[in-house]
Amino acid sequence: MQNPESPKYQQQKRSAIRAAAAVFARKGFHGASTTDIATELGIKQGSLYYYFKSKEEALAEVCLYGIRDYVQRMEEIARSEQPFEARLLATVTSHLSSYREKNEALKVHNDERLYLPEIKRIKLKQLGSQYRERLEGIFEDAVASGALREGMDCHFAAQSVIGMCNAWGELIVRDPELDVFDVIRKVTDLLLNGFTPASAPDSQTS
Amino acid sequence: MQNPESPKYQQQKRSAIRAAAAVFARKGFHGASTTDIATELGIKQGSLYYYFKSKEEALAEVCLYGIRDYVQRMEEIARSEQPFEARLLATVTSHLSSYREKNEALKVHNDERLYLPEIKRIKLKQLGSQYRERLEGIFEDAVASGALREGMDCHFAAQSVIGMCNAWGELIVRDPELDVFDVIRKVTDLLLNGFTPASAPDSQTS
DNA sequence: TAATTTTTCTATAAGTCTATAGACTGCGCG
DNA sequence: CGCGCAGTCTATAGACTTATAGAAAAATTA
């Protein structure tokens, strides 16, 4: 009867992943005990091993859960035929929404994935690289189409977008009051135009 | 004989803080054992308690060590009478140089300070706020002097600078090959002008 | 209801970790 | 020379952790 590994199981497993994500986000991988996770889920410590072979495996699953959709969405953005500004906005929106929307798992991926042994990190590395490469591609397209200046460092640009989004993502996770859409708008504007008033007719420094 | 708490002690204590910083940076606070730190320092586990009352205190000292000078330098930048661009460049330079220059302690401060109990975090909070406020002040000055557009969100701006610098800081710590000054230049340029080719005849920063 | 399977529980082995206590070593100094 | 102290060592108590085994409970099926 475990052919489709019962939907009930799948559902509870999902809850287990979310519980683990919440606890890892709060206490870090090493700071969290399996008792913490089990309690969060409402079961006893030993029972957790019905869902995870080990604590480490739980971390691996949380990380994967945290970036899967997120990479998926980037794939779609990269495929879409939109002008550069729209794609950048979509990227920032997708990235920051992930933090509010569904889970603390993305934070866990960012902060704790390095504690996984190399072998369990391969898949995550692939996904992360895929994300970065697609984003770099967006910048390269923009250079090709003349939307961005020739000779710009697309690798640097992509890393900067990711870094900025993750920085704000952490703040979003930590402060539930923050207006995510306001942040999205401002971050995108900053990345596009910088602090200095690009359009203003009289730009006098000091 | 321990009136000035011997220079020998001070020196070794400093080494202990650096050793702890290195280990915490690599394994995280909870993932690092006192044995790890002692070994890094070249002594035995129990001996570490000659320098730290507890592992937690070690973390507190590492964090403090990590941001003290850094806040100090921001203080100087804020006091200096320079145009906005120069102050921003100085800020980014100071921030990113800290990561390469002397220590992994700044990374530890960023990533692990939340594991300190509230009471041991007060001083750090103060320093962090001081840093952010000075940086905000720089933006406010720039708005007042007309260098930046009226009505800009200075709090957002300061957080963004900090977030961007910390994101690149992590990369700098992780990859010793990175050319820090190149990163400094590009980050500053991005913050000032954004990705889009500013308004006017543009100098080429390759 | 009885049989079977899934899920959770209890108990515990085996190990790790922090922090402390007390002994040892080497150096400076009277 | 030998006292005292700074700094390090060894050994260990006590707490906490992960993971496993087997019993118990709950759900499902016949």
CSV table of C-alpha atoms (C1' of nucleotides) in Angstrom, one decimal:
chain,number,residue,atom,x,y,z
A,1,MET,CA,0.0,0.0,0.0
A,2,GLN,CA,3.0,2.3,0.0
A,3,ASN,CA,3.2,2.4,-3.8
A,4,PRO,CA,2.3,6.1,-4.1
A,5,GLU,CA,3.7,6.6,-0.7
A,6,SER,CA,0.3,7.7,0.6
A,7,PRO,CA,-0.8,11.3,0.1
A,8,LYS,CA,-1.1,11.5,3.9
A,9,TYR,CA,2.6,10.7,4.2
A,10,GLN,CA,3.5,13.3,1.6
A,11,GLN,CA,1.5,15.9,3.3
A,12,GLN,CA,3.0,15.2,6.7
A,13,LYS,CA,6.5,15.1,5.2
A,14,ARG,CA,5.9,18.5,3.8
A,15,SER,CA,4.9,19.7,7.3
A,16,ALA,CA,8.1,18.1,8.6
A,17,ILE,CA,10.2,20.0,6.1
A,18,ARG,CA,8.5,23.2,7.0
A,19,ALA,CA,9.0,22.6,10.7
A,20,ALA,CA,12.6,21.9,10.2
A,21,ALA,CA,12.9,25.0,8.1
A,22,ALA,CA,11.4,27.1,10.8
A,23,VAL,CA,13.7,25.7,13.5
A,24,PHE,CA,16.8,25.8,11.4
A,25,ALA,CA,16.0,29.4,10.5
A,26,ARG,CA,15.7,30.3,14.1
A,27,LYS,CA,18.5,28.4,15.7
A,28,GLY,CA,20.8,27.4,12.8
A,29,PHE,CA,21.5,23.8,11.8
A,30,HIS,CA,23.9,23.0,14.6
A,31,GLY,CA,22.0,24.9,17.1
A,32,ALA,CA,18.8,23.1,16.4
A,33,SER,CA,18.1,19.7,17.9
A,34,THR,CA,16.0,17.0,16.5
A,35,THR,CA,13.9,17.5,19.6
A,36,ASP,CA,13.2,21.1,18.6
A,37,ILE,CA,12.1,20.1,15.2
A,38,ALA,CA,9.9,17.2,16.4
A,39,THR,CA,8.3,19.5,19.0
A,40,GLU,CA,7.6,22.1,16.3
A,41,LEU,CA,5.9,19.5,14.3
A,42,GLY,CA,4.0,18.2,17.4
A,43,ILE,CA,5.6,14.7,17.6
A,44,LYS,CA,8.3,13.2,19.7
A,45,GLN,CA,12.0,13.2,18.9
A,46,GLY,CA,12.4,9.6,17.8
A,47,SER,CA,9.4,9.8,15.5
A,48,LEU,CA,11.1,12.3,13.3
A,49,TYR,CA,13.2,9.5,11.9
A,50,TYR,CA,10.2,8.2,10.2
A,51,TYR,CA,10.5,11.1,7.8
A,52,PHE,CA,14.2,11.8,7.7
A,53,LYS,CA,17.0,9.3,7.7
A,54,SER,CA,19.1,11.9,9.6
A,55,LYS,CA,19.2,15.5,10.7
A,56,GLU,CA,21.6,16.2,7.8
A,57,GLU,CA,19.1,14.8,5.3
A,58,ALA,CA,16.5,17.1,6.8
A,59,LEU,CA,18.7,20.0,6.1
A,60,ALA,CA,19.3,18.9,2.6
A,61,GLU,CA,15.5,18.6,2.0
A,62,VAL,CA,14.8,22.0,3.5
A,63,CYS,CA,17.4,23.6,1.2
A,64,LEU,CA,16.1,21.9,-1.8
A,65,TYR,CA,12.6,22.9,-0.9
A,66,GLY,CA,13.8,26.4,-0.4
A,67,ILE,CA,15.2,27.0,-3.9
A,68,ARG,CA,13.4,24.7,-6.2
A,69,ASP,CA,10.5,27.0,-7.2
A,70,TYR,CA,12.7,30.0,-7.0
A,71,VAL,CA,15.0,28.6,-9.7
A,72,GLN,CA,12.0,27.5,-11.6
A,73,ARG,CA,10.7,31.0,-11.7
A,74,MET,CA,14.0,32.4,-12.8
A,75,GLU,CA,13.9,30.0,-15.7
A,76,GLU,CA,10.6,31.4,-16.8
A,77,ILE,CA,11.8,35.0,-16.5
A,78,ALA,CA,14.9,34.2,-18.5
A,79,ARG,CA,12.7,32.6,-21.2
A,80,SER,CA,10.3,35.4,-21.4
A,81,GLU,CA,10.8,38.1,-24.0
A,82,GLN,CA,10.6,41.3,-22.1
A,83,PRO,CA,12.7,44.4,-21.9
A,84,PHE,CA,15.6,44.4,-19.4
A,85,GLU,CA,13.8,46.6,-16.8
A,86,ALA,CA,10.8,44.3,-16.7
A,87,ARG,CA,12.9,41.2,-16.3
A,88,LEU,CA,14.9,42.8,-13.5
A,89,LEU,CA,11.7,43.8,-11.7
A,90,ALA,CA,10.4,40.2,-12.2
A,91,THR,CA,13.6,38.8,-10.7
A,92,VAL,CA,13.6,41.0,-7.7
A,93,THR,CA,9.9,40.4,-7.2
A,94,SER,CA,10.3,36.7,-7.4
A,95,HIS,CA,13.2,36.6,-5.1
A,96,LEU,CA,11.9,38.8,-2.4
A,97,SER,CA,8.4,37.3,-2.5
A,98,SER,CA,9.9,33.9,-1.8
A,99,TYR,CA,11.0,35.2,1.5
A,100,ARG,CA,7.6,36.3,2.6
A,101,GLU,CA,5.3,34.1,0.7
A,102,LYS,CA,5.9,30.5,1.7
A,103,ASN,CA,8.9,29.8,3.8
A,104,GLU,CA,12.0,30.3,5.8
A,105,ALA,CA,13.6,27.6,3.8
A,106,LEU,CA,15.3,30.0,1.4
A,107,LYS,CA,17.0,31.7,4.3
A,108,VAL,CA,18.1,28.3,5.5
A,109,HIS,CA,19.5,27.4,2.1
A,110,ASN,CA,21.5,30.6,2.1
A,111,ASP,CA,22.8,30.4,5.6
A,112,GLU,CA,23.2,26.7,6.3
A,113,ARG,CA,23.8,24.8,3.1
A,114,LEU,CA,27.5,25.0,3.5
A,115,TYR,CA,27.2,22.6,6.5
A,116,LEU,CA,26.1,19.9,4.2
A,117,PRO,CA,28.8,17.5,3.0
A,118,GLU,CA,30.0,18.2,-0.5
A,119,ILE,CA,28.1,15.2,-1.9
A,120,LYS,CA,24.8,16.3,-0.7
A,121,ARG,CA,25.4,19.8,-2.0
A,122,ILE,CA,25.9,19.0,-5.6
A,123,LYS,CA,22.3,19.3,-6.6
A,124,LEU,CA,22.0,22.6,-4.7
A,125,LYS,CA,25.1,23.9,-6.4
A,126,GLN,CA,23.7,23.0,-9.8
A,127,LEU,CA,20.5,24.9,-9.0
A,128,GLY,CA,22.4,27.9,-7.7
A,129,SER,CA,24.6,28.1,-10.7
A,130,GLN,CA,21.7,27.7,-13.0
A,131,TYR,CA,20.0,30.6,-11.3
A,132,ARG,CA,23.1,32.8,-11.5
A,133,GLU,CA,23.7,31.9,-15.1
A,134,ARG,CA,20.2,32.7,-16.2
A,135,LEU,CA,20.5,36.0,-14.4
A,136,GLU,CA,23.8,36.7,-16.1
A,137,GLY,CA,22.2,35.8,-19.4
A,138,ILE,CA,19.6,38.5,-18.8
A,139,PHE,CA,22.4,41.1,-18.4
A,140,GLU,CA,24.2,39.8,-21.5
A,141,ASP,CA,21.0,40.1,-23.5
A,142,ALA,CA,20.6,43.7,-22.3
A,143,VAL,CA,24.1,44.5,-23.3
A,144,ALA,CA,23.6,42.9,-26.7
A,145,SER,CA,20.4,44.9,-27.2
A,146,GLY,CA,22.0,48.1,-26.2
A,147,ALA,CA,20.0,48.6,-23.0
A,148,LEU,CA,23.1,48.4,-21.0
A,149,ARG,CA,26.5,49.8,-21.8
A,150,GLU,CA,29.0,47.6,-23.6
A,151,GLY,CA,31.7,46.0,-21.5
A,152,MET,CA,29.8,45.8,-18.3
A,153,ASP,CA,30.7,43.0,-15.9
A,154,CYS,CA,27.6,40.7,-16.1
A,155,HIS,CA,28.9,38.3,-13.5
A,156,PHE,CA,29.4,41.1,-11.0
A,157,ALA,CA,26.0,42.4,-11.8
A,158,ALA,CA,24.2,39.1,-11.3
A,159,GLN,CA,26.0,38.5,-8.0
A,160,SER,CA,25.1,42.0,-6.9
A,161,VAL,CA,21.4,41.4,-7.6
A,162,ILE,CA,21.5,38.2,-5.7
A,163,GLY,CA,23.4,39.7,-2.8
A,164,MET,CA,21.1,42.6,-2.5
A,165,CYS,CA,18.0,40.5,-2.6
A,166,ASN,CA,19.3,38.1,0.0
A,167,ALA,CA,20.3,41.0,2.2
A,168,TRP,CA,16.8,42.4,2.0
A,169,GLY,CA,15.3,38.9,2.3
A,170,GLU,CA,16.9,38.4,5.7
A,171,LEU,CA,15.4,41.7,6.8
A,172,ILE,CA,12.0,40.7,5.5
A,173,VAL,CA,12.1,37.4,7.3
A,174,ARG,CA,13.2,39.0,10.5
A,175,ASP,CA,10.7,41.9,10.3
A,176,PRO,CA,7.1,40.8,9.4
A,177,GLU,CA,6.0,44.5,9.4
A,178,LEU,CA,8.1,45.3,6.3
A,179,ASP,CA,6.1,46.2,3.2
A,180,VAL,CA,7.6,43.8,0.7
A,181,PHE,CA,6.3,45.5,-2.4
A,182,ASP,CA,7.7,48.8,-1.3
A,183,VAL,CA,11.1,47.1,-0.8
A,184,ILE,CA,10.8,45.4,-4.2
A,185,ARG,CA,10.1,48.7,-5.9
A,186,LYS,CA,13.0,50.5,-4.1
A,187,VAL,CA,15.5,47.8,-4.7
A,188,THR,CA,14.7,47.6,-8.4
A,189,ASP,CA,15.0,51.4,-8.7
A,190,LEU,CA,18.3,51.4,-6.9
A,191,LEU,CA,19.7,48.7,-9.1
A,192,LEU,CA,18.6,50.4,-12.2
A,193,ASN,CA,19.4,54.0,-11.4
A,194,GLY,CA,21.5,54.2,-8.3
A,195,PHE,CA,21.2,56.9,-5.7
A,196,THR,CA,22.1,59.8,-7.9
A,197,PRO,CA,19.2,61.4,-9.7
A,198,ALA,CA,19.9,60.2,-13.2
A,199,SER,CA,17.1,62.1,-14.8
A,200,ALA,CA,17.2,65.3,-12.9
A,201,PRO,CA,18.2,68.2,-15.1
A,202,ASP,CA,20.4,70.0,-12.6
A,203,SER,CA,22.8,67.5,-11.0
A,204,GLN,CA,25.1,69.5,-8.8
A,205,THR,CA,27.3,67.6,-6.4
A,206,SER,CA,27.6,69.7,-3.2
B,1,MET,CA,52.0,41.5,38.8
B,2,GLN,CA,48.7,41.4,36.9
B,3,ASN,CA,48.0,45.1,37.2
B,4,PRO,CA,48.3,45.8,33.5
B,5,GLU,CA,47.3,42.2,32.9
B,6,SER,CA,50.7,41.4,31.4
B,7,PRO,CA,51.3,42.3,27.7
B,8,LYS,CA,52.0,38.6,27.1
B,9,TYR,CA,48.4,37.9,28.2
B,10,GLN,CA,46.9,40.6,26.1
B,11,GLN,CA,48.7,39.3,23.1
B,12,GLN,CA,47.7,35.7,23.5
B,13,LYS,CA,44.2,36.8,24.2
B,14,ARG,CA,44.1,38.6,21.0
B,15,SER,CA,45.3,35.4,19.3
B,16,ALA,CA,42.6,33.5,21.0
B,17,ILE,CA,40.0,35.9,19.7
B,18,ARG,CA,41.4,35.5,16.2
B,19,ALA,CA,41.4,31.8,16.5
B,20,ALA,CA,37.9,31.7,17.7
B,21,ALA,CA,36.9,34.1,14.8
B,22,ALA,CA,38.5,31.7,12.3
B,23,VAL,CA,36.7,28.7,13.7
B,24,PHE,CA,33.4,30.4,14.1
B,25,ALA,CA,33.6,31.7,10.6
B,26,ARG,CA,34.3,28.2,9.2
B,27,LYS,CA,31.9,26.1,11.3
B,28,GLY,CA,29.4,28.5,12.9
B,29,PHE,CA,29.0,29.1,16.6
B,30,HIS,CA,27.1,26.0,17.4
B,31,GLY,CA,29.1,23.9,14.9
B,32,ALA,CA,32.4,24.9,16.4
B,33,SER,CA,33.6,23.1,19.6
B,34,THR,CA,35.9,24.6,22.2
B,35,THR,CA,38.3,21.8,21.1
B,36,ASP,CA,38.4,23.3,17.6
B,37,ILE,CA,39.2,26.7,18.9
B,38,ALA,CA,41.9,25.5,21.3
B,39,THR,CA,43.5,23.4,18.5
B,40,GLU,CA,43.5,26.4,16.2
B,41,LEU,CA,45.3,28.3,18.9
B,42,GLY,CA,47.7,25.4,19.6
B,43,ILE,CA,46.6,24.7,23.1
B,44,LYS,CA,44.4,22.1,24.7
B,45,GLN,CA,40.6,22.4,25.2
B,46,GLY,CA,40.6,23.1,28.9
B,47,SER,CA,43.2,25.8,28.7
B,48,LEU,CA,41.0,27.9,26.6
B,49,TYR,CA,39.0,28.8,29.7
B,50,TYR,CA,42.0,30.7,30.9
B,51,TYR,CA,41.1,33.3,28.3
B,52,PHE,CA,37.3,33.0,28.0
B,53,LYS,CA,34.8,32.4,30.8
B,54,SER,CA,32.6,30.5,28.3
B,55,LYS,CA,32.2,29.7,24.7
B,56,GLU,CA,29.5,32.3,24.5
B,57,GLU,CA,31.8,35.0,25.9
B,58,ALA,CA,34.3,34.1,23.2
B,59,LEU,CA,31.6,34.7,20.6
B,60,ALA,CA,30.8,38.1,22.2
B,61,GLU,CA,34.4,39.1,22.1
B,62,VAL,CA,34.8,38.0,18.6
B,63,CYS,CA,31.8,40.0,17.5
B,64,LEU,CA,33.0,43.1,19.3
B,65,TYR,CA,36.4,42.8,17.9
B,66,GLY,CA,34.8,42.4,14.5
B,67,ILE,CA,33.0,45.7,14.4
B,68,ARG,CA,34.8,48.0,16.7
B,69,ASP,CA,37.2,49.6,14.3
B,70,TYR,CA,34.7,49.4,11.6
B,71,VAL,CA,32.2,51.6,13.4
B,72,GLN,CA,35.1,53.8,14.4
B,73,ARG,CA,36.0,54.4,10.8
B,74,MET,CA,32.5,55.2,9.9
B,75,GLU,CA,32.5,57.8,12.6
B,76,GLU,CA,35.4,59.4,11.0
B,77,ILE,CA,33.9,59.3,7.5
B,78,ALA,CA,30.7,60.9,8.9
B,79,ARG,CA,32.7,63.6,10.5
B,80,SER,CA,34.7,64.3,7.4
B,81,GLU,CA,33.6,67.1,5.2
B,82,GLN,CA,33.6,65.5,1.8
B,83,PRO,CA,31.1,65.4,-1.0
B,84,PHE,CA,28.7,62.5,-1.0
B,85,GLU,CA,30.4,60.4,-3.7
B,86,ALA,CA,33.7,60.5,-1.7
B,87,ARG,CA,32.0,59.5,1.5
B,88,LEU,CA,30.2,56.6,-0.1
B,89,LEU,CA,33.4,55.4,-1.7
B,90,ALA,CA,35.1,55.7,1.7
B,91,THR,CA,32.3,53.7,3.3
B,92,VAL,CA,32.4,50.9,0.8
B,93,THR,CA,36.2,50.8,1.0
B,94,SER,CA,36.2,50.7,4.7
B,95,HIS,CA,33.5,48.0,4.9
B,96,LEU,CA,35.0,45.7,2.3
B,97,SER,CA,38.6,46.2,3.3
B,98,SER,CA,37.6,45.0,6.8
B,99,TYR,CA,36.7,41.6,5.3
B,100,ARG,CA,40.1,41.1,3.7
B,101,GLU,CA,42.4,43.0,5.8
B,102,LYS,CA,42.3,41.7,9.3
B,103,ASN,CA,39.7,39.2,10.2
B,104,GLU,CA,36.9,36.9,9.8
B,105,ALA,CA,35.4,38.4,12.8
B,106,LEU,CA,33.1,40.8,10.9
B,107,LYS,CA,31.6,37.8,9.1
B,108,VAL,CA,31.1,36.1,12.5
B,109,HIS,CA,29.4,39.3,13.8
B,110,ASN,CA,27.0,39.3,10.9
B,111,ASP,CA,26.2,35.6,10.9
B,112,GLU,CA,26.3,34.5,14.5
B,113,ARG,CA,25.6,37.5,16.8
B,114,LEU,CA,22.0,36.6,17.0
B,115,TYR,CA,22.9,33.5,19.0
B,116,LEU,CA,24.1,35.6,21.8
B,117,PRO,CA,21.6,36.2,24.6
B,118,GLU,CA,19.9,39.6,24.4
B,119,ILE,CA,21.9,40.9,27.3
B,120,LYS,CA,25.3,40.3,25.7
B,121,ARG,CA,24.1,41.8,22.5
B,122,ILE,CA,23.2,45.2,23.8
B,123,LYS,CA,26.7,46.7,23.1
B,124,LEU,CA,26.7,45.2,19.6
B,125,LYS,CA,23.3,46.6,18.9
B,126,GLN,CA,24.4,50.0,19.9
B,127,LEU,CA,27.4,49.9,17.7
B,128,GLY,CA,25.3,48.5,14.8
B,129,SER,CA,22.8,51.3,15.2
B,130,GLN,CA,25.5,53.9,15.5
B,131,TYR,CA,26.9,52.7,12.2
B,132,ARG,CA,23.6,52.7,10.4
B,133,GLU,CA,22.7,56.1,11.8
B,134,ARG,CA,25.9,57.7,10.7
B,135,LEU,CA,25.4,56.2,7.3
B,136,GLU,CA,21.9,57.5,7.2
B,137,GLY,CA,23.2,60.9,8.2
B,138,ILE,CA,25.5,60.9,5.2
B,139,PHE,CA,22.5,60.4,2.9
B,140,GLU,CA,20.5,63.0,4.7
B,141,ASP,CA,23.4,65.5,4.3
B,142,ALA,CA,23.4,64.7,0.6
B,143,VAL,CA,19.7,65.3,0.3
B,144,ALA,CA,20.1,68.6,2.2
B,145,SER,CA,22.9,69.7,-0.1
B,146,GLY,CA,21.0,68.8,-3.2
B,147,ALA,CA,23.3,66.0,-4.2
B,148,LEU,CA,20.5,63.5,-3.9
B,149,ARG,CA,16.9,63.9,-4.8
B,150,GLU,CA,14.5,65.2,-2.2
B,151,GLY,CA,12.3,62.7,-0.5
B,152,MET,CA,14.6,59.7,-0.9
B,153,ASP,CA,14.4,57.0,1.7
B,154,CYS,CA,17.6,57.3,3.6
B,155,HIS,CA,16.9,54.4,5.9
B,156,PHE,CA,16.4,52.2,2.9
B,157,ALA,CA,19.5,53.5,1.3
B,158,ALA,CA,21.7,52.9,4.3
B,159,GLN,CA,20.4,49.4,4.7
B,160,SER,CA,21.0,48.7,1.1
B,161,VAL,CA,24.6,49.8,1.3
B,162,ILE,CA,25.2,47.7,4.3
B,163,GLY,CA,23.5,44.7,2.8
B,164,MET,CA,25.4,45.0,-0.5
B,165,CYS,CA,28.7,45.3,1.3
B,166,ASN,CA,28.0,42.3,3.5
B,167,ALA,CA,27.0,40.2,0.6
B,168,TRP,CA,30.2,41.0,-1.2
B,169,GLY,CA,32.1,40.7,2.0
B,170,GLU,CA,31.0,37.1,2.3
B,171,LEU,CA,32.2,36.4,-1.2
B,172,ILE,CA,35.5,38.1,-0.4
B,173,VAL,CA,36.0,36.0,2.7
B,174,ARG,CA,35.1,32.8,0.8
B,175,ASP,CA,37.2,33.6,-2.3
B,176,PRO,CA,40.7,34.8,-1.6
B,177,GLU,CA,41.3,35.3,-5.3
B,178,LEU,CA,38.9,38.2,-5.6
B,179,ASP,CA,40.3,41.6,-6.3
B,180,VAL,CA,38.9,43.6,-3.5
B,181,PHE,CA,39.6,47.0,-5.0
B,182,ASP,CA,37.9,46.0,-8.2
B,183,VAL,CA,34.9,45.0,-6.2
B,184,ILE,CA,34.9,48.3,-4.2
B,185,ARG,CA,35.0,50.3,-7.4
B,186,LYS,CA,32.2,48.4,-9.0
B,187,VAL,CA,30.0,48.3,-6.0
B,188,THR,CA,30.3,52.1,-5.5
B,189,ASP,CA,29.6,52.7,-9.1
B,190,LEU,CA,26.5,50.5,-9.0
B,191,LEU,CA,25.2,52.2,-5.9
B,192,LEU,CA,25.7,55.6,-7.4
B,193,ASN,CA,24.6,55.0,-11.0
B,194,GLY,CA,22.8,51.7,-11.2
B,195,PHE,CA,23.1,49.4,-14.1
B,196,THR,CA,21.6,51.7,-16.7
B,197,PRO,CA,24.0,54.0,-18.5
B,198,ALA,CA,23.6,57.2,-16.4
B,199,SER,CA,22.4,60.4,-18.0
B,200,ALA,CA,25.3,62.0,-19.7
B,201,PRO,CA,28.6,61.5,-21.4
B,202,ASP,CA,30.0,58.6,-19.4
B,203,SER,CA,33.5,57.8,-18.4
B,204,GLN,CA,34.6,54.2,-19.1
B,205,THR,CA,35.2,52.2,-15.9
B,206,SER,CA,36.1,48.9,-17.2
C,1,DT,C1',-14.5,-7.5,14.2
C,2,DA,C1',-10.0,-9.2,13.0
C,3,DA,C1',-6.0,-8.7,10.3
C,4,DT,C1',-2.7,-5.6,8.5
C,5,DT,C1',-0.2,-1.5,7.8
C,6,DT,C1',1.1,3.1,9.0
C,7,DT,C1',2.4,6.2,12.3
C,8,DT,C1',4.0,7.5,16.8
C,9,DC,C1',5.8,6.4,21.2
C,10,DT,C1',9.3,4.9,24.9
C,11,DA,C1',13.8,3.7,26.1
C,12,DT,C1',18.4,3.7,25.5
C,13,DA,C1',23.2,3.1,23.5
C,14,DA,C1',27.0,5.5,22.3
C,15,DG,C1',28.9,9.6,21.6
C,16,DT,C1',30.0,14.6,22.0
C,17,DC,C1',30.3,18.8,24.4
C,18,DT,C1',31.1,22.5,28.0
C,19,DA,C1',33.1,23.8,32.1
C,20,DT,C1',35.6,22.9,36.3
C,21,DA,C1',39.3,21.1,39.5
C,22,DG,C1',43.6,20.3,40.5
C,23,DA,C1',48.3,19.1,39.0
C,24,DC,C1',52.4,20.3,36.4
C,25,DT,C1',55.9,23.3,34.0
C,26,DG,C1',58.9,27.0,33.4
C,27,DC,C1',60.2,31.6,34.4
C,28,DG,C1',61.3,35.9,37.1
C,29,DC,C1',62.9,37.5,41.3
C,30,DG,C1',64.3,38.0,46.0
D,1,DC,C1',68.2,28.4,45.5
D,2,DG,C1',63.5,28.2,46.1
D,3,DC,C1',59.1,30.8,46.2
D,4,DG,C1',55.3,32.3,43.6
D,5,DC,C1',52.7,32.9,39.7
D,6,DA,C1',51.2,32.7,34.7
D,7,DG,C1',49.9,29.6,31.7
D,8,DT,C1',49.1,25.0,30.3
D,9,DC,C1',47.9,20.3,31.0
D,10,DT,C1',45.0,16.0,32.3
D,11,DA,C1',40.9,14.1,33.9
D,12,DT,C1',36.3,14.1,34.6
D,13,DA,C1',31.3,15.3,35.9
D,14,DG,C1',27.2,16.2,34.0
D,15,DA,C1',24.4,17.5,30.5
D,16,DC,C1',22.8,17.0,26.0
D,17,DT,C1',22.5,14.7,21.2
D,18,DT,C1',21.7,11.6,17.4
D,19,DA,C1',20.0,7.5,15.8
D,20,DT,C1',18.0,2.8,16.6
D,21,DA,C1',14.9,-0.9,18.3
D,22,DG,C1',10.9,-2.6,19.6
D,23,DA,C1',6.3,-1.8,21.7
D,24,DA,C1',2.0,0.7,21.3
D,25,DA,C1',-1.6,3.1,19.2
D,26,DA,C1',-4.2,4.6,15.2
D,27,DA,C1',-5.8,4.0,10.8
D,28,DT,C1',-7.1,1.1,7.0
D,29,DT,C1',-8.9,-3.0,4.8
D,30,DA,C1',-11.4,-7.1,4.5
